[in-house]
Tab-separated table of N, CA and C in Angstrom:
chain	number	residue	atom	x	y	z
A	14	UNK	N	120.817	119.347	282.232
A	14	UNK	CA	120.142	120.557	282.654
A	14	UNK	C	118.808	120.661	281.932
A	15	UNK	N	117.554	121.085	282.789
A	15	UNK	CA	116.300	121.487	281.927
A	15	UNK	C	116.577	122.648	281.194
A	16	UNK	N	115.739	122.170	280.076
A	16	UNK	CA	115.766	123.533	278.678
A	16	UNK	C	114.869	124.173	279.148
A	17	UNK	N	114.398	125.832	279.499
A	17	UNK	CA	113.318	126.312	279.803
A	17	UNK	C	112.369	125.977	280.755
A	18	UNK	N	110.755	126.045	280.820
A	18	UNK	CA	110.084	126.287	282.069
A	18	UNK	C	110.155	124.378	282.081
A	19	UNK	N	109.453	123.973	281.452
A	19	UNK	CA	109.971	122.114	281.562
A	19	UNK	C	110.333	121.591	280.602
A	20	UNK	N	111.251	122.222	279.485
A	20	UNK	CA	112.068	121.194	279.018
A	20	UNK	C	111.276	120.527	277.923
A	21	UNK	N	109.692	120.817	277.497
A	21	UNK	CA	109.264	120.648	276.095
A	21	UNK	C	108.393	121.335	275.674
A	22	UNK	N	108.071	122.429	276.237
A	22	UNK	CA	106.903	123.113	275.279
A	22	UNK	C	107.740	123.818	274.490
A	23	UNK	N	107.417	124.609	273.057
A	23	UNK	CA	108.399	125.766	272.419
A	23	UNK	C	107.646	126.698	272.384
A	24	UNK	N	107.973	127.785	272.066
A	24	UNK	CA	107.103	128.688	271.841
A	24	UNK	C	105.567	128.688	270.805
A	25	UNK	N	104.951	129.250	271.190
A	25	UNK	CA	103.395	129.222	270.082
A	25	UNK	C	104.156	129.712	268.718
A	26	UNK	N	103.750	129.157	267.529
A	26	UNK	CA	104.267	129.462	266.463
A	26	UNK	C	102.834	130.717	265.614
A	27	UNK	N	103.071	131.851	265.469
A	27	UNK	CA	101.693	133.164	265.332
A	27	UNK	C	101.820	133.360	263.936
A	28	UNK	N	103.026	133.581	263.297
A	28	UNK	CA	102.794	133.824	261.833
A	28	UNK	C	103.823	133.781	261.344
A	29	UNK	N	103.853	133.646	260.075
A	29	UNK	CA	104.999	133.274	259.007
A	29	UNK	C	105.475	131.814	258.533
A	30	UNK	N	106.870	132.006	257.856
A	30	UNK	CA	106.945	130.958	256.948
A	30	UNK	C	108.201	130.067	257.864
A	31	UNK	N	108.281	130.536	258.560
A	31	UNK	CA	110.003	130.254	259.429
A	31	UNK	C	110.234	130.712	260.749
A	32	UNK	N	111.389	129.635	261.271
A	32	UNK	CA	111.307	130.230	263.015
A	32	UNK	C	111.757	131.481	262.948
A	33	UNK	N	111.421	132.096	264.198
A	33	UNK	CA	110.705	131.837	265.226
A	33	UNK	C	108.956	132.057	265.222
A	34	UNK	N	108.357	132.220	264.039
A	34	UNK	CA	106.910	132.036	263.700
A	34	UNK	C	106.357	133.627	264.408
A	35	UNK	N	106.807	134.529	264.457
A	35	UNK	CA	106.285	135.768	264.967
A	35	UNK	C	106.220	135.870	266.096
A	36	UNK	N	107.351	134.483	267.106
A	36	UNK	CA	107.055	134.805	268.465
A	36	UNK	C	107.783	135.647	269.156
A	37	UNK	N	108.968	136.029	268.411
A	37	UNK	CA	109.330	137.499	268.820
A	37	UNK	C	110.328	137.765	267.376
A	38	UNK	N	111.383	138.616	267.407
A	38	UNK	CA	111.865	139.328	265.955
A	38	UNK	C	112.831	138.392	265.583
A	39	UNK	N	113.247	137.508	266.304
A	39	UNK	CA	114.847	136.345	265.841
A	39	UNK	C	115.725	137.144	266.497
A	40	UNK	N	116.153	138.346	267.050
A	40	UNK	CA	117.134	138.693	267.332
A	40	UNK	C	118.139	137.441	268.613
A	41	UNK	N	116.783	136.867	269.735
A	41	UNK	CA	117.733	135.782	270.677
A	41	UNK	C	116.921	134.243	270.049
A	42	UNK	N	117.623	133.489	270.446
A	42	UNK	CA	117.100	131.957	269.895
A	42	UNK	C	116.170	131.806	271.028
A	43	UNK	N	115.130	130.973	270.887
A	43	UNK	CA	114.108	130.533	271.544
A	43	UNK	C	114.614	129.647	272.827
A	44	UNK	N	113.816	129.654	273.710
A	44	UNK	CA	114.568	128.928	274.579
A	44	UNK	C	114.216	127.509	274.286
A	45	UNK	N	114.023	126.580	273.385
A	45	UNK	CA	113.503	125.575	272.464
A	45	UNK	C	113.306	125.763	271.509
A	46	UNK	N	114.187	125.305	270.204
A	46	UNK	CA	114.268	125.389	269.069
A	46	UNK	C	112.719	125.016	268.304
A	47	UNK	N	112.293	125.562	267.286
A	47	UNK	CA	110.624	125.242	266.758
A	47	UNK	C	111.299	124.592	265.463
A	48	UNK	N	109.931	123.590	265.161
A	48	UNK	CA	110.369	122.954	263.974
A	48	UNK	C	110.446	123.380	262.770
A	49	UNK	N	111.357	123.771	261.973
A	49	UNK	CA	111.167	123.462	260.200
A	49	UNK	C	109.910	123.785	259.833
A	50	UNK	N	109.194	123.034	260.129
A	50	UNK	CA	108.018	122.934	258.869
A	50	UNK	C	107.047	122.901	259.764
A	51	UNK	N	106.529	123.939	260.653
A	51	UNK	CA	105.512	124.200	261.789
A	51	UNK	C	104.846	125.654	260.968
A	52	UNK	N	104.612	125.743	259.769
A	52	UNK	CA	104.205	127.164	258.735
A	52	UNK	C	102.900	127.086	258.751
A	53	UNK	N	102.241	125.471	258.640
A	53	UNK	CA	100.663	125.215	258.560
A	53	UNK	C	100.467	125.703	260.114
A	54	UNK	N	101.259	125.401	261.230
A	54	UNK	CA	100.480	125.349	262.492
A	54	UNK	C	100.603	127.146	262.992
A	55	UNK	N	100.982	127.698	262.657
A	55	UNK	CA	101.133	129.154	262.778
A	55	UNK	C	99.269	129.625	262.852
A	56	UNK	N	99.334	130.600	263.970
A	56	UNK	CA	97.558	130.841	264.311
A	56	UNK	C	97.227	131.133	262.293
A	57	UNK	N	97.947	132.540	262.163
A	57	UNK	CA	97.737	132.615	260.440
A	57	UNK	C	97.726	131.499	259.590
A	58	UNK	N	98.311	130.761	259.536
A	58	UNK	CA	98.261	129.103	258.890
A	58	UNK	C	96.465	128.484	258.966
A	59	UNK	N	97.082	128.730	260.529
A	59	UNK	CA	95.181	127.550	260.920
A	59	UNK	C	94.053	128.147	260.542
A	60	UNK	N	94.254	129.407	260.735
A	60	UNK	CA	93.209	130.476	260.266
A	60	UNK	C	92.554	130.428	258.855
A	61	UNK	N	93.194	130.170	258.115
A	61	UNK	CA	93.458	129.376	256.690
A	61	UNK	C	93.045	128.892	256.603
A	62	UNK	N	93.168	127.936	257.408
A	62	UNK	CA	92.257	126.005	256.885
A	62	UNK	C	91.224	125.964	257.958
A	63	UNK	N	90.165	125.445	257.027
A	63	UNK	CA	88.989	125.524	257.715
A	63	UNK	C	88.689	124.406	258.459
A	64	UNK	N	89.722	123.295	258.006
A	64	UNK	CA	89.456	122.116	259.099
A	64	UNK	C	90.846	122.042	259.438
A	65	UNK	N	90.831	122.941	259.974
A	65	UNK	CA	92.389	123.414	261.014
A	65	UNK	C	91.673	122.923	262.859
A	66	UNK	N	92.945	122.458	263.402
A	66	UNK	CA	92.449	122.232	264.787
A	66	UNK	C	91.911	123.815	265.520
A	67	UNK	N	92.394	124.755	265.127
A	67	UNK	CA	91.770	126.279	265.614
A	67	UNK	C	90.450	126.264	265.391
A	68	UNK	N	90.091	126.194	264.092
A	68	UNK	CA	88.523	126.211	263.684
A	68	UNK	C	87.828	125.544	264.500
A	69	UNK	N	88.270	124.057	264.989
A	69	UNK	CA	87.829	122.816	265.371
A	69	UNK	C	87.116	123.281	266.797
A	70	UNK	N	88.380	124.212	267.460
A	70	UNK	CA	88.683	124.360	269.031
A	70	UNK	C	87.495	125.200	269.360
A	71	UNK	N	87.445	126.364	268.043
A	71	UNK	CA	86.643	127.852	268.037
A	71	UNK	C	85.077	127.307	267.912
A	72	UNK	N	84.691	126.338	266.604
A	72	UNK	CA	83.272	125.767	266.779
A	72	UNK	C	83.107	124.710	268.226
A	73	UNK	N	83.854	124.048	268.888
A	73	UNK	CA	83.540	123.497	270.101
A	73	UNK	C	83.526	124.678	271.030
A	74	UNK	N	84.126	125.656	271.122
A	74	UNK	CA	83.696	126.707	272.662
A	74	UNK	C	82.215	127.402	271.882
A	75	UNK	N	82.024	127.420	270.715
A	75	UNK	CA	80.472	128.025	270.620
A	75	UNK	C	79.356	126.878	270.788
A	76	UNK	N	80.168	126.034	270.179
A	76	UNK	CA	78.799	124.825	270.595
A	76	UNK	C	78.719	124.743	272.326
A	77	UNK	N	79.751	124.670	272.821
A	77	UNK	CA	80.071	124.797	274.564
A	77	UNK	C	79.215	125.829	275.473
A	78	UNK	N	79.373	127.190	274.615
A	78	UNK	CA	78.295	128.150	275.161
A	78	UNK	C	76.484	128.153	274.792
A	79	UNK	N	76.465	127.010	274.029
A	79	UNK	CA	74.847	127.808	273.519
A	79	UNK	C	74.193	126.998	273.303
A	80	UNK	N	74.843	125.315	273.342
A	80	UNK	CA	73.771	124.175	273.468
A	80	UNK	C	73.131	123.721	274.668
A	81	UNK	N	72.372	124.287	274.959
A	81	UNK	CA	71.373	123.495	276.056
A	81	UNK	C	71.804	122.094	276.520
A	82	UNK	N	72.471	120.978	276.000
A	82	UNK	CA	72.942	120.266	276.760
A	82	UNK	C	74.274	120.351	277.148
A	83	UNK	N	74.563	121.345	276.863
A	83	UNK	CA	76.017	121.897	277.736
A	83	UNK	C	76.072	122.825	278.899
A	84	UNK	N	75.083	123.673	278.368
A	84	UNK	CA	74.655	124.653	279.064
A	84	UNK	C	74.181	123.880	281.062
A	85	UNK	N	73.271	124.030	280.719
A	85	UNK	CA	71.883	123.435	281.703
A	85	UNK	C	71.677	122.255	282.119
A	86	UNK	N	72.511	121.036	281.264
A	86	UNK	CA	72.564	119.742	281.725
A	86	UNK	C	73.913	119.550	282.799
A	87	UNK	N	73.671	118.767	283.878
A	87	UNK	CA	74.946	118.757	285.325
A	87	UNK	C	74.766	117.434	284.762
A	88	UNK	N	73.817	116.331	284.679
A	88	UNK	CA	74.008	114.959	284.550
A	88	UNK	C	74.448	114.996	282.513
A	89	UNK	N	74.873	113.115	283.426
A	89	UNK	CA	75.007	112.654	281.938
A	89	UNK	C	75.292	111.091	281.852
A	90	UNK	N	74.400	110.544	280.403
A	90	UNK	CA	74.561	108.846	280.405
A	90	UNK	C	75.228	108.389	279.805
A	91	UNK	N	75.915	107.162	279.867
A	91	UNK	CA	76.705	106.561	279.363
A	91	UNK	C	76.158	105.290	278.615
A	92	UNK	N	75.540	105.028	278.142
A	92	UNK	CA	74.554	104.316	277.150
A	92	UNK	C	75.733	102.852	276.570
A	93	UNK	N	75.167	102.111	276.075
A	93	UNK	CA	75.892	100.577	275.768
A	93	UNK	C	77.000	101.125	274.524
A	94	UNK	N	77.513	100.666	274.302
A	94	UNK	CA	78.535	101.058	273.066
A	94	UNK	C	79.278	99.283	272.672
A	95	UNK	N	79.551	100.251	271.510
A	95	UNK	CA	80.876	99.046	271.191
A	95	UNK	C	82.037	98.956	271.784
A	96	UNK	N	82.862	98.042	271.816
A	96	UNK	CA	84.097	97.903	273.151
A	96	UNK	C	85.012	99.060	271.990
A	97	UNK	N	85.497	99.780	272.979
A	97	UNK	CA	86.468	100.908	272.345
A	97	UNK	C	85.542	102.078	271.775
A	98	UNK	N	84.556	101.871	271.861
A	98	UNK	CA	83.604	103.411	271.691
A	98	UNK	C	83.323	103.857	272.983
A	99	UNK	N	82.981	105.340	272.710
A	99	UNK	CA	82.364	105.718	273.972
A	99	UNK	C	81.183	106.955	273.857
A	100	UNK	N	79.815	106.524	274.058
A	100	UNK	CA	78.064	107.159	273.694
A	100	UNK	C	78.765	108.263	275.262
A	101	UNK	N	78.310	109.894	275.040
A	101	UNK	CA	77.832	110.087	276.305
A	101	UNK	C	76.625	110.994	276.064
A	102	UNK	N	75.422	110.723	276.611
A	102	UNK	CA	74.286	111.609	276.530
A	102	UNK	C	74.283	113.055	277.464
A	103	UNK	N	74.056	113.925	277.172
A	103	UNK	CA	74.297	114.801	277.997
A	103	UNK	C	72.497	115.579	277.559
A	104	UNK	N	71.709	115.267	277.239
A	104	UNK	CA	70.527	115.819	277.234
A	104	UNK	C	70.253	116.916	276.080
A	105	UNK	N	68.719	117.138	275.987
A	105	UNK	CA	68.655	118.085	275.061
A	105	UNK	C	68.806	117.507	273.678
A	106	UNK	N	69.096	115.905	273.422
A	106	UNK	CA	69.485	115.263	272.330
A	106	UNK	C	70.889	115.802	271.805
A	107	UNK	N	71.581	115.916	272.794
A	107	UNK	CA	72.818	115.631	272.391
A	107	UNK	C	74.076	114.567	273.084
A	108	UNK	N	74.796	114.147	272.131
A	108	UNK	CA	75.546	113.177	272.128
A	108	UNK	C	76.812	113.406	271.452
A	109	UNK	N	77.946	112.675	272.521
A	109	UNK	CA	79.257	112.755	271.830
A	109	UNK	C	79.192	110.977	272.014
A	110	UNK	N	80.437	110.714	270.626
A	110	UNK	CA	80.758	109.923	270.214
A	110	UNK	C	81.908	109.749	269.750
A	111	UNK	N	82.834	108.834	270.423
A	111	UNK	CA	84.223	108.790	270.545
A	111	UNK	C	84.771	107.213	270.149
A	112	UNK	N	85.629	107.000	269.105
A	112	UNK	CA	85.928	105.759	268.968
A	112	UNK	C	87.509	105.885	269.351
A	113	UNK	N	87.916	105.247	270.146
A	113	UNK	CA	89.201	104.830	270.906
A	113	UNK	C	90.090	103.259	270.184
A	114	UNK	N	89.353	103.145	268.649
A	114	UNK	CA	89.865	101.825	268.037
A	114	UNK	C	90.934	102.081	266.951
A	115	UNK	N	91.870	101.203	266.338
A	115	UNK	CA	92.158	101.844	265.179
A	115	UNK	C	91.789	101.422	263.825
A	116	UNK	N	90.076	101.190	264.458
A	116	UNK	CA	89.797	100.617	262.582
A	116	UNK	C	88.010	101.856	262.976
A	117	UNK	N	88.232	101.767	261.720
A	117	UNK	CA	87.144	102.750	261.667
A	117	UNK	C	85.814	102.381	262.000
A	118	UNK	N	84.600	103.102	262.389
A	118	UNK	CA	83.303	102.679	263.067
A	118	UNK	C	82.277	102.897	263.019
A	119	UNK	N	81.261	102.488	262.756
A	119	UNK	CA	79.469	102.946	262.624
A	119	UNK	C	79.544	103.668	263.925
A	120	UNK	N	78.862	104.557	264.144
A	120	UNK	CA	78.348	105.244	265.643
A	120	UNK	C	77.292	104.442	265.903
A	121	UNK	N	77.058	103.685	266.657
A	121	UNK	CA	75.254	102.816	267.291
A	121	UNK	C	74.852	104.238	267.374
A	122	UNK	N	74.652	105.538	267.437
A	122	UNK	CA	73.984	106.047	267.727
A	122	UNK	C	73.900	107.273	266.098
A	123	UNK	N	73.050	107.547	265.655
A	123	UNK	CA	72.854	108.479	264.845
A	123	UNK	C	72.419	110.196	265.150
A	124	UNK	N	72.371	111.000	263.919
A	124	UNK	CA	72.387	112.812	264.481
A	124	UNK	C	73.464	113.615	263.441
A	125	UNK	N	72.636	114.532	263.855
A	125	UNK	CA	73.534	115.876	262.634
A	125	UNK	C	74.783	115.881	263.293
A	126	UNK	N	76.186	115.844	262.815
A	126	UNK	CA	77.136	116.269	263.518
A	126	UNK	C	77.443	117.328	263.635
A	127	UNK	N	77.883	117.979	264.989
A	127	UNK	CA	77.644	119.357	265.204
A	127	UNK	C	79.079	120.201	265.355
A	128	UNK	N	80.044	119.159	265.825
A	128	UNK	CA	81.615	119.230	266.189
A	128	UNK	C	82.448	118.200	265.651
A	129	UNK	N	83.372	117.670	264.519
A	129	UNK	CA	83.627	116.534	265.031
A	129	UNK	C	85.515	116.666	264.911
A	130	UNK	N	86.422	116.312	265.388
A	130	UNK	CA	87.660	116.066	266.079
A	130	UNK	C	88.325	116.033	264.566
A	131	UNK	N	87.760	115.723	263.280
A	131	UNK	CA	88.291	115.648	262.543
A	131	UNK	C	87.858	115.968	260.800
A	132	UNK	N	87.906	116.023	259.700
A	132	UNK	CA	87.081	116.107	258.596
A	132	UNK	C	86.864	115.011	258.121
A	133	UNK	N	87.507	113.581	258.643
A	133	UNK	CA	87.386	112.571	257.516
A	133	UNK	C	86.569	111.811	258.752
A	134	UNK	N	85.363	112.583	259.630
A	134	UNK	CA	84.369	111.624	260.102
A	134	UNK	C	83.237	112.043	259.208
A	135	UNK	N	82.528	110.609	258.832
A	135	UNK	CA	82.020	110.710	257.674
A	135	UNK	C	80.179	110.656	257.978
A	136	UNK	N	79.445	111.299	257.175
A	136	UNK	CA	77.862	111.490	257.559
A	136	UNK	C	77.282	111.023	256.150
A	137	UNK	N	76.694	109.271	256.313
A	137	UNK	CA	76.005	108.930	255.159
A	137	UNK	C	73.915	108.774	255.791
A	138	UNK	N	73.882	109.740	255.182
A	138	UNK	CA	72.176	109.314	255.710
A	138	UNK	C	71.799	109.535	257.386
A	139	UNK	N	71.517	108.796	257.787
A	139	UNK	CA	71.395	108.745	259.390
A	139	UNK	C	72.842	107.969	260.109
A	140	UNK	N	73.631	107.532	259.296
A	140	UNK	CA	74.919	106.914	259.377
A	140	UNK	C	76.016	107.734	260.023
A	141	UNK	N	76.698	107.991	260.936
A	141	UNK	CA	77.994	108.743	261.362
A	141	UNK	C	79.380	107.712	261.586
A	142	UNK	N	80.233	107.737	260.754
A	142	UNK	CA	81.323	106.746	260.121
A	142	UNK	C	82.752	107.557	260.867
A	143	UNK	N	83.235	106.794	261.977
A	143	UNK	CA	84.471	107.608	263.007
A	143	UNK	C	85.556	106.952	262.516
A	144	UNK	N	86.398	107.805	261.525
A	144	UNK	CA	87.948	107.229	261.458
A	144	UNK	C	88.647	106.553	263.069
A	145	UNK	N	89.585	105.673	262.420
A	145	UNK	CA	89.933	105.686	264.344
A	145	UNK	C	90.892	107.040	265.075
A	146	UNK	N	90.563	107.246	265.890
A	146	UNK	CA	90.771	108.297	266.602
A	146	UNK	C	90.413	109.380	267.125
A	147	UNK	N	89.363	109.417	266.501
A	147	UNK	CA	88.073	110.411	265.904
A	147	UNK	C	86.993	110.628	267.583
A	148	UNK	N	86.213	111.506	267.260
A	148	UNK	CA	84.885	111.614	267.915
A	148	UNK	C	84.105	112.690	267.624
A	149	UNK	N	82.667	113.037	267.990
A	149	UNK	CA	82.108	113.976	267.217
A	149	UNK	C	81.244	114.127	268.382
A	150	UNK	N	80.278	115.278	268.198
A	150	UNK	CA	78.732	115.783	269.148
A	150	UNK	C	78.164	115.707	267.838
A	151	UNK	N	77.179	114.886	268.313
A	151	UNK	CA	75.405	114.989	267.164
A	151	UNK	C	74.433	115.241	268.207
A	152	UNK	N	73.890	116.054	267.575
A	152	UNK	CA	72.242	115.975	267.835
A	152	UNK	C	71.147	115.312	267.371
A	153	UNK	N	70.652	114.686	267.941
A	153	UNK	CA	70.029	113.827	267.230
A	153	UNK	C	68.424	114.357	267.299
């Protein structure tokens, strides 16, 4: 039999130290049990950490609303890369940069990073250094 609406989402975990994370009082069990140790991922948790995926999500919808190459740009280039990277220009001098490898990577392309997917992508000089898995928006 399916558990709930399909059988793997659980409920959003909102606050505290323990299930059910403030998603309602505990009086009925969830219709999917939440994990143990889901205390960091609680909105109050992420809220916390500043290189929490919330923070991450919250500076990409402002960069989303107010950069001119998000805004106002419809096109966009796809420029040479390294095999398992991926350049996309979207104008206005901005650029995302995505490494899809699992060894870490120079960006061919340099820029202030403005967003990036993670804290341990690294900015030496004009240098932008992508753990694997990683990707970032620079402006260059």
């Amino acid at each position: 039999a399916q558990l709930g609406r399909d059988g793997a989402r659980v409920p959003v975990p909102w606050s505290g130290s323990e299930p059910p994370y403030g998603f309602s009082d505990g009086s009925l069990p969830t219709w999917l049990p939440q994990p143990t140790d889901w205390a960091a991922f609680t909105v109050e948790g992420e809220i916390a950490d500043p290189n929490s995926a919330l923070h991450q999500y919250r500076a990409t919808l402002r960069l989303r609303a107010a950069h001119p190459g998000l805004v106002d740009q419809q096109a966009f280039v796809l420029p040479e890369a390294p095999e398992g990277v991926l350049v996309l220009e979207r104008g206005a001098g901005l650029r995302c940069v995505v490494n899809f490898t699992d060894e870490a990577v120079t960006s061919p392309v340099s820029g202030r990073v403005l967003v990036a997917s993670d804290a341990s992508v690294m900015v030496e000089g004009d240098r932008v250094t992508l753990p694997p898995s990683t990707g970032a928006w620079l402006q260059t």
